[in-house]
Amino acid sequence: MTNRERREALEFYLGISPWLIGLVCFTGGPILASLAISFTQWRLLSPPKWLGIQNYIDMFQDEGTRVSLGNTLFYTGLSVPLGLVTSLFVALLLNQRARGSTLFRTLFYLPTITSGVAMALLWLWLLNPEFGLINLALGLIGIKGPAWLQDPDWAKPALVLMSLWTIGTSMVIFLAGLQGMPQHLYDAAKIDGANQLREFWHVTVPMLTPTIFFVMVTSIIASFQTFTNVYVMTEGGPGWSTLMYGLYLYNNAFEYLRMGFASAMAWGLFLVILALTILQLLGARRWVYYEGGIRGRI
Amino acid sequence: MKTLSRRHFLQLSGMGAAGVALAACAVPVPATDGMAAMEPVHLQANIAFTQADYGLQYQTIEKWRDLFEDTHEGITVELAFVDWSEHHNKMLVLAAANELPDFIEVQASRSLLWIIEGVFLDIDGYAAADPGFDMDDFFEGVMGYYRWDGKTFALPYDHGPINLGFNKTLFEERGIATPTDDWTFDDLRAAAVAFAQEEDTWGFSGMPRSWLLEPSYLTPWGASLFNEDETECTIDSEEAIAALQWWVDLRFVDEAIPNSAQSEVLATAGGDFVSGKVAMTTVAPWTAPTWNALADFEWDVAAWPAGPVTRSTAGLGSGYGITKDTEHPEAAWEWLAWMTSAEGLAFVWAASGASTPPRKSVFDVYFSAPGIAPNSQAFLDAMDNYMQIGRPVSPYGAEFTAIRNREMDLINNGLKPVAEAVADMKNDGDPILAKNRELYGS
């Protein structure tokens, strides 16, 4: 290694050191600490006691964990596909060269940067069964709206509906993907006589699969960690129908003083997300197309 | 406690807001026991405050601290104000890191948990050795939150009972007799149903919930939420089912209580009562400033009605304690005694009307404060006679509240029969409460 290369390497490590130190000390440290805490009973106000794997065993027997995981899976199962389709649809619309499209892009993105608490309070009003705008709109077409957040059967679908409010980030990613589409593929499709639907299905979708895959993975991770909306809007009710995993974890840590159990829950969540991500990576070999890459390798 | 000269007191009082200062000036200066000279000590004190409720209360606390430092040579107090909503979590984190300050605030509903977990210093010895400090002046019903195993570990600075607030204008407009301090729940129901005859008007707002559940909604029927040491849930009794059914009927049969969605629409910063469409609701002393500011009608307070068995209501507040690992227990006691003395409670809390005091002798100051509830005597009567502790207070009680809230949600929304819900609450709650046995050694 020459002196210049050595100096450049030094500059490189100095440059990234603030982030690296932050990662090791303020993220890596607590991550490892939480693993150690998950093997203890720690009520925060008194020293931790070693429990071994008892917290992990308790997790499987705990009704709250079971219910909250079920609720979270339901929420993820509905909100992620719906969010993907909606954000792709909106991105396709906003990808048109029409007047005012920049304004609409901004408008669709705005809810994403709105405070989560403010958004939750706004949706409490929108979803109000008696006077909310959603039931008012349903009433106009002759449908009697449900009690939404006051009804255990409709509370989770209400949260799914609300999740569509924040499709801005996915929409921007899809928009970037769409704008990077090579024009010559569309030209070739046109020469072959493809209509717009066929262009979309045989050119846009395959070329967009890496973006769809990325948005899907990050959306699943985010939806498993959903917290603010249920913390502010429902506190997990009515009757635990919106008790999400993240809220139950928080309650265990800071309300019930079961920090060891909460840490075990956090690691449980990590393992669930890791398993799902690995499954998605394996599945991606079958449907994600990387231009210039070898099919089946990602 | 050391002497505070009247000159000092008046100087400092003059710096405060006129209302607060005027009221405070009427308060006699603290007595002295001639504390021995100490080495210079720097105390760290954590105080929670809620801007919305108490305005600039923390400035009054700072003034009271300045006065303390002026009169207690060698002791300085560093105040750290923490927003009320974050206080509990911040204290937990500090406790976990062994970084708790010498003096902390604690909410009554969590105080026994902190005491049993060994956070606080037993202060009985310091109080007994301080003839200037009158422990007997605290309401006995309040001290239950701060005593454990026959010892005192913390002291209250505010405490308020729940009573019946009512829209006096609405009662007079409808020609319905206003609530009196001898009302029973039958009287409440009759009035509430009468109001509900008219569209868009409700007789009462509120359902059995949270820390009010046992003292305000179950005890009047002779029922309880737990056994004495909170090792078993007792809400499946016939009396408890009758009590809860009474409220469910008032909401769903008589339609005198707005449902959650209707309450949400009526709600303002002061709750749905301020809308003027609700005749009666629960009221605490700390509600008065908000209602005074927002309600465009006349309102008043009556005693919480008596049930078929007795009259009882909940009370809640906050207190201060000395952390057990403090290096300066004597100085910390001086500060605690200063903050919870009759003079301190009058100066910081009662004179501004922010909250009812936990000391009997300070009520005179509270009664002359601006902006308090019209019939504040009802609060004093409750504290003196029928206020109970709102449970759970046990270490595993918080975990039980998840079960309680789940089932009460379903009961209050008419989604589950009362008998079925309380049976589930007991079935799922008892294993959690049983863990308290290890702590009590029973």
XYZ file of C-alpha atoms in Angstrom:
740
model
C 0.000 0.000 0.000
C 1.438 3.351 -1.004
C 1.602 6.329 1.332
C -1.200 7.975 -0.574
C -3.406 4.912 -0.313
C -2.619 4.679 3.377
C -3.551 8.332 3.843
C -6.784 7.876 1.906
C -7.664 4.831 3.994
C -7.012 6.809 7.166
C -9.174 9.655 5.904
C -11.891 7.160 5.014
C -11.942 5.640 8.487
C -11.793 9.059 10.130
C -14.689 10.143 7.949
C -16.929 7.250 8.878
C -15.777 7.039 12.505
C -18.570 9.213 13.979
C -21.194 6.895 12.493
C -19.167 3.788 13.319
C -18.642 4.836 16.936
C -22.318 5.712 17.192
C -23.303 2.339 15.778
C -21.047 0.360 18.111
C -21.721 2.334 21.277
C -25.298 3.527 20.951
C -26.852 0.806 18.813
C -24.643 -2.281 19.021
C -24.154 -1.935 22.791
C -27.863 -1.718 23.639
C -28.652 -4.539 21.199
C -26.220 -6.845 22.973
C -27.391 -5.583 26.373
C -31.010 -6.361 25.462
C -29.981 -9.917 24.627
C -28.411 -10.289 28.057
C -31.435 -8.647 29.734
C -33.776 -11.070 27.976
C -32.354 -13.857 30.159
C -33.200 -12.018 33.372
C -36.118 -10.855 35.437
C -35.475 -7.133 35.672
C -38.060 -4.850 37.209
C -35.814 -1.803 36.653
C -36.193 -0.568 40.219
C -34.197 -3.465 41.628
C -31.207 -5.425 40.286
C -31.877 -8.056 37.580
C -32.130 -11.745 38.479
C -30.891 -14.470 36.136
C -33.744 -16.538 34.695
C -32.114 -18.402 31.839
C -34.513 -19.017 28.982
C -37.639 -18.693 31.143
C -38.770 -15.450 29.445
C -38.668 -17.191 26.080
C -40.700 -20.103 27.444
C -43.186 -17.658 28.987
C -43.558 -15.908 25.650
C -45.087 -19.023 24.152
C -47.558 -19.325 27.034
C -48.416 -15.655 27.388
C -51.849 -14.731 26.070
C -50.893 -11.111 25.469
C -47.970 -12.144 23.267
C -50.155 -14.519 21.298
C -52.938 -11.983 20.795
C -50.575 -9.129 19.931
C -48.624 -11.255 17.454
C -51.879 -12.381 15.834
C -53.097 -8.772 15.588
C -49.777 -7.673 14.101
C -49.782 -10.467 11.526
C -53.349 -9.565 10.543
C -52.405 -5.894 10.237
C -49.258 -6.686 8.225
C -51.087 -9.178 6.022
C -53.627 -6.578 4.987
C -51.788 -3.275 5.146
C -48.631 -4.278 3.254
C -50.256 -5.661 0.050
C -52.862 -2.899 0.091
C -50.168 -0.254 0.619
C -48.023 -1.736 -2.163
C -50.832 -1.750 -4.697
C -52.086 1.703 -3.730
C -48.666 3.362 -3.703
C -47.779 1.761 -7.072
C -51.095 2.911 -8.519
C -50.578 6.470 -7.268
C -46.965 6.453 -8.533
C -48.172 5.362 -11.981
C -50.672 8.214 -12.016
C -48.108 10.747 -10.866
C -45.588 9.502 -13.402
C -47.708 10.963 -16.190
C -46.480 14.152 -17.741
C -49.509 16.162 -16.747
C -49.834 19.703 -15.451
C -49.779 19.938 -11.685
C -48.226 16.504 -11.165
C -45.448 18.035 -9.032
C -48.055 19.567 -6.756
C -49.836 16.230 -6.393
C -46.560 14.438 -5.649
C -46.000 16.915 -2.822
C -49.566 16.524 -1.562
C -49.380 12.725 -1.525
C -46.050 12.831 0.291
C -47.115 15.401 2.899
C -48.869 12.956 5.299
C -45.612 11.008 5.558
C -43.866 13.935 7.216
C -46.830 14.808 9.428
C -46.447 14.076 13.139
C -47.697 10.576 13.932
C -49.639 11.828 16.947
C -51.364 14.595 14.990
C -52.244 12.103 12.283
C -53.676 9.694 14.840
C -55.888 12.389 16.334
C -57.084 13.409 12.885
C -58.023 9.814 12.088
C -59.899 9.484 15.357
C -62.262 12.098 13.955
C -62.389 10.652 10.456
C -63.254 7.240 11.867
C -65.821 8.442 14.369
C -68.827 6.187 13.706
C -71.427 8.857 14.377
C -69.982 11.991 12.826
C -66.797 10.935 10.997
C -66.282 11.792 7.347
C -65.726 8.147 6.361
C -69.115 6.970 7.574
C -70.654 10.130 6.175
C -69.254 9.242 2.750
C -70.422 5.628 3.097
C -73.850 6.917 4.062
C -74.058 8.887 0.821
C -73.888 5.642 -1.132
C -76.344 3.903 1.149
C -73.899 1.985 3.329
C -74.182 2.154 7.100
C -70.587 2.429 8.258
C -69.300 0.260 11.100
C -68.265 1.524 14.534
C -64.602 1.290 13.405
C -62.347 1.783 16.425
C -65.180 1.073 18.874
C -65.865 -2.339 17.324
C -63.362 -5.160 17.975
C -64.137 -6.628 14.532
C -63.537 -3.377 12.668
C -60.788 -1.759 14.717
C -57.915 -3.508 12.900
C -59.348 -2.882 9.406
C -59.695 0.777 10.476
C -55.973 0.854 11.251
C -55.247 -0.763 7.889
C -57.306 1.910 6.184
C -55.405 4.549 8.101
C -52.062 3.038 7.047
C -52.847 4.038 3.444
C -52.450 7.625 4.558
C -48.686 7.153 4.740
C -47.961 5.574 1.380
C -45.883 8.632 0.453
C -42.488 7.007 1.005
C -43.335 3.909 -1.059
C -44.878 6.120 -3.713
C -41.674 8.164 -4.052
C -39.581 4.991 -4.328
C -41.907 3.596 -7.017
C -41.842 6.930 -8.791
C -38.041 6.871 -8.846
C -38.169 3.322 -10.190
C -40.656 4.263 -12.886
C -38.625 7.248 -13.982
C -35.564 5.063 -14.390
C -37.322 2.743 -16.865
C -35.405 2.475 -20.153
C -37.535 4.002 -22.906
C -36.219 1.563 -25.538
C -38.097 -1.331 -23.904
C -41.396 0.499 -24.305
C -40.456 1.416 -27.900
C -39.732 -2.241 -28.637
C -43.022 -3.295 -27.041
C -44.916 -0.776 -29.154
C -43.254 -2.113 -32.319
C -44.390 -5.588 -31.256
C -47.949 -4.240 -31.007
C -48.343 -4.173 -27.213
C -51.108 -2.010 -25.801
C -50.704 -0.014 -22.559
C -51.910 -2.839 -20.350
C -49.446 -5.275 -21.908
C -46.663 -2.700 -21.637
C -47.434 -2.390 -17.955
C -47.640 -6.114 -17.348
C -44.708 -7.228 -19.500
C -42.330 -4.270 -19.195
C -43.132 -2.045 -16.202
C -43.857 -4.765 -13.648
C -40.827 -6.989 -14.428
C -38.487 -3.996 -14.507
C -39.993 -2.734 -11.251
C -39.716 -6.030 -9.346
C -36.517 -5.034 -7.477
C -38.298 -1.879 -6.292
C -41.448 -3.827 -5.380
C -39.284 -6.300 -3.475
C -37.475 -3.522 -1.574
C -40.718 -1.727 -0.666
C -42.303 -5.014 0.408
C -39.418 -5.965 2.719
C -39.190 -2.529 4.354
C -42.994 -2.229 4.650
C -43.274 -5.585 6.403
C -40.556 -4.611 8.858
C -42.241 -1.245 9.511
C -45.700 -2.737 9.949
C -44.404 -5.259 12.487
C -43.140 -2.311 14.507
C -46.332 -0.237 14.342
C -46.796 1.619 17.608
C -47.766 5.316 17.583
C -51.220 4.934 16.046
C -52.388 2.273 18.515
C -50.655 3.963 21.456
C -52.477 7.222 20.783
C -55.761 6.040 19.274
C -56.820 2.818 20.958
C -54.298 1.820 23.640
C -54.813 -1.667 22.295
C -58.604 -1.699 22.729
C -61.382 -2.416 22.503
C -60.718 -5.657 24.292
C -57.135 -6.109 23.000
C -58.424 -6.102 19.415
C -55.706 -3.603 18.396
C -53.045 -4.698 20.855
C -50.038 -4.746 18.536
C -46.776 -6.461 19.326
C -44.856 -3.171 19.684
C -47.406 -1.714 22.107
C -47.495 -4.876 24.211
C -43.704 -4.906 24.287
C -43.632 -1.272 25.433
C -46.267 -1.917 28.101
C -44.298 -4.865 29.425
C -41.123 -2.797 29.639
C -42.416 0.441 31.125
C -45.865 -0.236 32.568
C -45.584 -3.764 33.953
C -41.840 -3.466 34.699
C -41.042 -6.733 32.913
C -37.964 -5.475 31.108
C -36.481 -8.968 30.772
C -39.677 -10.290 29.206
C -39.929 -7.220 26.954
C -36.351 -7.783 25.793
C -37.177 -11.405 25.013
C -40.183 -10.146 23.044
C -37.920 -7.779 21.120
C -35.634 -10.662 20.185
C -38.638 -12.774 19.302
C -39.781 -10.020 16.967
C -36.301 -9.814 15.479
C -36.355 -13.548 14.762
C -39.823 -13.390 13.199
C -38.795 -10.491 10.950
C -35.501 -12.205 10.092
C -37.306 -15.416 9.161
C -39.822 -13.538 7.033
C -37.056 -11.572 5.320
C -35.093 -14.752 4.549
C -38.267 -16.326 3.136
C -38.802 -13.267 0.993
C -35.180 -13.344 -0.207
C -35.549 -17.000 -1.138
C -38.854 -16.352 -2.856
C -37.441 -13.336 -4.664
C -35.254 -15.618 -6.790
C -38.407 -16.692 -8.551
C -39.919 -13.336 -9.346
C -37.433 -10.467 -8.956
C -35.660 -9.480 -12.180
C -32.348 -7.669 -12.020
C -31.371 -6.210 -15.361
C -27.795 -7.204 -16.103
C -27.845 -9.825 -13.337
C -28.097 -13.579 -13.609
C -31.640 -14.863 -13.147
C -31.981 -16.528 -9.813
C -29.093 -14.625 -8.247
C -29.690 -11.526 -6.194
C -36.688 22.490 59.614
C -34.875 25.840 59.820
C -36.376 29.237 60.492
C -37.620 31.334 57.633
C -37.677 35.016 58.476
C -40.852 36.882 57.671
C -38.743 39.426 55.773
C -37.378 36.680 53.520
C -40.765 35.201 53.060
C -42.375 38.482 52.109
C -39.493 39.418 49.817
C -39.911 36.243 47.901
C -43.648 36.281 47.949
C -43.549 39.724 46.399
C -41.716 38.292 43.440
C -44.522 35.893 42.659
C -47.743 36.371 40.811
C -50.086 38.627 42.704
C -52.706 36.016 43.454
C -50.258 33.422 44.596
C -48.218 35.883 46.598
C -51.181 37.403 48.374
C -52.447 34.050 49.441
C -49.013 32.887 50.438
C -48.455 35.940 52.621
C -51.313 34.803 54.794
C -49.423 31.655 55.621
C -47.395 31.571 58.820
C -43.697 30.879 58.434
C -42.454 27.368 59.144
C -41.506 26.471 62.666
C -37.873 25.671 63.445
C -36.152 22.922 65.309
C -32.750 24.549 65.081
C -31.046 22.117 62.718
C -27.391 21.607 63.413
C -24.896 23.134 60.969
C -23.991 20.855 58.057
C -21.224 20.531 55.544
C -22.137 22.173 52.219
C -24.532 19.846 50.440
C -25.847 19.912 46.896
C -29.102 18.054 46.398
C -30.606 16.953 43.124
C -34.376 16.978 42.961
C -36.634 15.801 40.197
C -40.027 17.429 39.888
C -42.744 16.638 37.372
C -45.014 19.328 36.093
C -47.848 19.658 33.643
C -47.885 22.962 31.909
C -51.498 22.565 30.888
C -52.726 21.966 34.417
C -50.525 24.077 36.542
C -49.403 26.906 34.311
C -46.155 28.273 35.584
C -46.229 26.228 38.782
C -42.575 25.396 38.438
C -41.665 29.053 38.884
C -43.386 28.992 42.261
C -41.408 25.876 43.171
C -38.206 27.647 42.184
C -39.096 30.545 44.455
C -39.800 28.164 47.305
C -36.443 26.511 46.623
C -34.675 29.900 46.700
C -36.250 30.588 50.028
C -35.056 27.204 51.272
C -31.491 27.933 50.234
C -31.661 31.360 51.896
C -32.705 29.824 55.163
C -30.694 26.603 55.070
C -27.083 27.579 54.901
C -24.899 25.055 53.182
C -27.672 23.293 51.267
C -28.310 23.974 47.621
C -31.007 22.254 45.589
C -30.761 21.640 41.882
C -34.240 21.261 40.427
C -34.816 19.214 37.293
C -38.312 19.645 35.881
C -39.642 16.775 33.829
C -42.841 16.817 31.829
C -45.506 14.850 33.652
C -46.140 12.452 30.779
C -42.480 11.431 30.663
C -41.697 11.511 34.347
C -42.405 7.878 35.209
C -40.341 6.491 32.339
C -37.465 8.869 33.011
C -37.366 7.871 36.659
C -37.395 4.192 35.661
C -34.433 4.740 33.384
C -32.549 6.669 36.066
C -33.329 3.933 38.588
C -32.113 1.260 36.181
C -28.868 3.185 35.720
C -28.470 3.755 39.473
C -28.601 7.465 38.797
C -31.665 8.492 40.766
C -31.407 11.964 42.281
C -31.679 12.520 46.030
C -35.306 13.539 45.852
C -37.988 12.482 43.396
C -41.637 12.917 42.741
C -43.919 9.907 42.596
C -47.531 9.499 41.549
C -49.705 8.004 44.278
C -50.875 5.101 42.128
C -47.259 4.014 41.628
C -45.830 4.966 44.990
C -46.331 1.616 46.718
C -44.688 -0.132 43.800
C -41.629 2.092 44.181
C -41.686 1.721 47.957
C -41.918 -2.085 47.893
C -39.140 -2.249 45.302
C -36.969 -0.381 47.811
C -36.468 2.935 46.066
C -37.301 5.212 48.989
C -35.765 5.896 52.354
C -37.867 5.258 55.459
C -38.461 8.768 56.779
C -40.241 8.062 60.070
C -37.039 8.555 62.083
C -36.357 11.941 60.519
C -39.962 13.052 60.974
C -39.986 11.968 64.617
C -36.762 13.876 65.282
C -38.173 17.023 63.690
C -40.617 18.598 66.126
C -41.441 21.302 63.590
C -42.949 18.741 61.240
C -46.552 17.709 61.876
C -47.145 14.268 60.397
C -50.630 13.974 61.933
C -51.852 16.875 59.830
C -51.959 14.690 56.676
C -55.298 13.060 55.861
C -55.127 9.433 56.894
C -56.825 8.342 53.651
C -53.978 9.874 51.667
C -51.114 8.377 53.631
C -52.173 4.867 52.641
C -50.392 5.478 49.363
C -47.103 6.321 51.043
C -46.842 3.853 53.921
C -45.773 0.261 53.743
C -45.224 -2.286 56.469
C -45.964 0.336 59.135
C -43.304 2.754 57.880
C -43.581 6.004 55.934
C -41.494 6.293 52.777
C -42.849 9.348 50.986
C -45.117 12.323 51.607
C -47.932 13.756 49.493
C -47.940 17.266 48.089
C -51.342 17.201 46.438
C -54.307 14.920 46.573
C -57.775 15.204 45.170
C -60.941 13.164 45.540
C -63.486 12.511 42.800
C -66.900 14.076 43.252
C -70.011 14.773 41.209
C -69.689 17.803 38.925
C -72.887 19.177 37.447
C -74.068 21.779 34.957
C -76.062 24.059 37.224
C -77.399 26.117 34.325
C -78.765 23.010 32.588
C -80.425 21.750 35.764
C -82.093 25.113 36.330
C -83.192 25.410 32.696
C -84.876 21.988 32.857
C -86.332 22.596 36.295
C -84.617 19.547 37.748
C -83.451 19.715 41.361
C -79.672 20.095 41.534
C -77.580 17.356 43.195
C -77.009 17.662 46.912
C -74.436 16.136 49.211
C -76.938 13.515 50.393
C -77.724 12.151 46.939
C -77.772 8.434 46.280
C -77.190 6.707 42.944
C -80.968 6.350 42.604
C -81.190 10.157 42.630
C -78.432 10.331 40.034
C -80.225 7.851 37.791
C -83.565 9.651 38.064
C -81.982 12.967 37.078
C -79.838 11.427 34.333
C -82.827 9.690 32.756
C -84.842 12.917 32.904
C -82.109 14.752 30.966
C -81.836 11.940 28.427
C -85.460 12.475 27.373
C -84.288 15.374 25.253
C -82.262 14.759 22.131
C -78.604 15.731 22.165
C -78.494 15.938 25.965
C -76.986 13.367 28.265
C -77.557 12.867 31.939
C -74.097 11.675 32.897
C -70.710 11.153 31.312
C -68.271 8.490 32.446
C -68.237 4.747 32.996
C -66.479 2.572 35.592
C -62.805 2.692 34.684
C -59.160 2.929 35.701
C -58.267 3.779 39.284
C -61.806 5.017 39.968
C -63.280 1.578 39.362
C -63.131 0.198 42.867
C -63.581 3.185 45.201
C -66.125 5.150 43.142
C -68.060 2.410 41.350
C -67.712 -0.865 43.272
C -67.344 0.020 46.967
C -70.661 1.954 47.077
C -72.365 -1.378 46.214
C -70.341 -3.233 48.836
C -68.124 -4.843 46.181
C -64.362 -4.857 45.729
C -61.832 -5.340 42.964
C -59.285 -7.267 45.030
C -58.850 -8.906 48.371
C -56.970 -6.887 50.963
C -53.418 -7.598 49.820
C -54.206 -7.664 46.088
C -53.345 -11.307 45.683
C -56.763 -12.212 44.304
C -59.354 -10.511 42.112
C -62.807 -10.353 43.717
C -64.774 -8.601 40.989
C -66.843 -11.681 40.196
C -69.036 -11.170 43.275
C -72.786 -10.628 42.926
C -72.415 -7.130 44.346
C -69.771 -6.186 41.762
C -71.846 -7.556 38.890
C -74.871 -5.585 40.153
C -72.773 -2.415 40.393
C -71.357 -2.694 36.878
C -74.731 -3.715 35.411
C -76.246 -0.574 36.928
C -73.883 1.584 34.854
C -74.256 -0.520 31.725
C -78.033 -0.120 31.971
C -77.729 3.617 32.461
C -75.777 3.779 29.222
C -77.492 1.219 27.009
C -81.028 0.882 28.434
C -81.683 4.428 29.629
C -79.336 5.923 27.013
C -78.381 8.556 29.569
C -74.598 8.211 29.060
C -73.020 9.030 25.685
C -71.143 6.177 24.036
C -67.426 6.514 23.209
C -68.086 7.933 19.758
C -70.558 10.491 21.036
C -68.188 11.490 23.846
C -65.403 11.921 21.324
C -67.445 14.421 19.386
C -68.494 16.355 22.472
C -64.983 16.393 23.898
C -63.025 19.607 24.147
C -59.850 20.394 26.061
C -62.015 20.221 29.172
C -63.722 16.933 28.311
C -67.269 16.361 27.059
C -68.829 18.090 30.071
C -67.642 21.491 28.799
C -69.826 21.053 25.712
C -72.789 22.005 27.912
C -74.754 18.974 26.724
C -73.882 16.737 29.663
C -75.661 17.313 32.965
C -73.301 15.462 35.323
C -69.876 13.872 35.381
C -66.964 13.099 37.660
C -64.915 16.062 38.848
C -61.581 16.391 40.606
C -60.162 19.561 42.174
C -57.597 19.901 39.402
C -60.396 20.042 36.815
C -61.723 23.357 38.141
C -59.266 25.780 36.425
C -59.974 24.208 33.016
C -63.739 24.207 33.449
C -63.662 27.781 34.716
C -61.743 28.815 31.639
C -63.766 26.879 29.056
C -67.320 26.334 30.294
C -69.823 29.006 29.293
C -72.320 27.886 31.919
C -72.477 27.744 35.676
C -71.271 24.519 37.239
C -70.991 23.165 40.727
C -69.850 20.183 42.767
C -71.712 17.790 45.056
C -70.563 14.776 47.021
C -70.167 11.575 45.016
C -73.545 9.809 45.532
C -73.983 7.061 48.081
C -74.574 3.533 46.830
C -76.880 0.875 48.261
C -74.229 0.003 50.854
C -72.033 3.040 51.496
C -70.606 6.291 50.165
C -67.082 6.025 48.811
C -64.953 7.654 46.164
C -61.460 7.596 44.741
C -58.685 10.038 45.444
C -55.384 10.449 43.712
C -52.425 12.749 43.846
C -48.665 12.827 44.009
C -45.902 12.980 46.529
C -42.192 13.274 47.077
C -39.684 10.861 48.515
C -35.990 10.618 49.363
C -34.160 7.946 47.421
C -32.511 5.360 49.622
C -29.026 5.738 48.155
C -28.798 9.470 48.739
C -25.520 10.551 50.293
C -27.271 13.386 52.087
C -30.310 11.978 53.892
C -30.422 14.714 56.535
C -30.324 17.522 53.994
C -32.794 15.674 51.795
C -35.148 15.375 54.759
C -34.859 19.127 55.343
C -35.873 19.688 51.722
C -38.692 17.126 51.851
C -40.016 18.610 55.058
C -39.777 22.075 53.531
C -41.701 21.025 50.408
C -44.423 19.156 52.298
C -44.759 21.461 55.279
C -48.067 23.253 55.646
C -46.335 26.441 54.525
C -44.763 24.792 51.496
C -47.991 23.170 50.377
C -49.823 26.449 50.824
C -47.231 28.478 48.946
C -46.647 26.120 46.044
C -50.013 24.473 45.555
C -52.977 25.564 47.613
C -52.590 29.328 47.190
C -52.835 29.056 43.429
C -55.818 26.694 43.576
C -53.876 24.171 41.512
C -54.816 21.287 43.732
C -56.380 20.363 47.033
C -53.783 19.908 49.765
C -53.169 16.623 51.556
C -52.848 18.503 54.888
C -55.955 19.464 56.827
C -54.471 22.755 58.027
C -53.872 24.030 54.488
C -57.479 23.840 53.313
C -58.187 27.361 54.574
C -55.586 28.667 52.125
C -57.057 26.541 49.329
C -60.560 27.850 50.006
C -59.377 31.411 49.426
C -57.511 30.576 46.200
C -58.743 31.931 42.897
C -60.437 29.643 40.371
C -61.314 26.718 42.626
C -64.540 24.731 42.301
C -67.681 26.439 43.670
C -68.467 23.866 46.358
C -64.923 22.882 47.231
C -66.109 21.973 50.685
C -67.270 18.709 49.084
C -63.634 17.823 48.391
C -62.649 18.439 51.993
C -65.615 16.356 53.181
C -64.597 13.512 50.861
C -60.992 13.563 52.023
C -62.081 13.622 55.635
C -64.783 10.989 55.420
C -65.187 8.687 52.450
C -62.201 8.897 50.100
C -60.510 5.552 49.427
C -57.314 4.463 47.743
C -57.709 3.674 44.055
C -56.273 0.221 43.443
C -54.247 -1.586 42.170
C -51.224 -0.270 44.002
C -49.309 -3.544 44.353
C -46.154 -4.292 42.313
C -47.977 -6.696 40.008
C -51.086 -4.532 39.914
C -49.924 -2.709 36.791
C -49.730 -5.994 34.917
C -53.262 -6.761 36.058
C -54.521 -3.442 34.635
C -54.017 -4.818 31.112
C -56.624 -7.497 31.903
C -58.859 -5.035 33.738
C -58.815 -2.532 30.865
C -59.486 -5.240 28.296
C -62.605 -6.461 30.066
C -63.868 -3.034 31.173
C -63.545 -1.880 27.555
C -65.845 -4.683 26.493
C -68.303 -4.092 29.339
C -68.450 -0.333 28.814
C -68.989 -0.689 25.082
C -71.742 -3.249 25.565
C -69.721 -5.923 23.803
C -69.673 -8.547 26.540
C -72.101 -9.454 29.323
C -70.906 -8.197 32.694
C -70.888 -11.610 34.369
C -68.811 -13.142 31.575
C -66.335 -10.266 31.515
C -65.712 -10.238 35.258
C -65.264 -14.016 35.232
C -62.607 -13.615 32.528
C -60.995 -10.780 34.445
C -60.667 -13.009 37.480
C -59.507 -16.058 35.544
C -56.800 -14.190 33.664
C -55.956 -11.762 36.457
C -55.556 -14.119 39.404
C -52.328 -15.778 38.180
C -50.775 -12.321 37.842
C -51.961 -11.152 41.250
C -50.751 -14.386 42.842
C -47.201 -13.189 42.176
C -47.763 -10.505 44.831
C -47.742 -13.290 47.433
C -43.990 -13.688 47.055
C -43.525 -10.027 47.933
C -45.860 -10.106 50.899
C -44.553 -13.406 52.143
C -48.105 -14.722 52.468
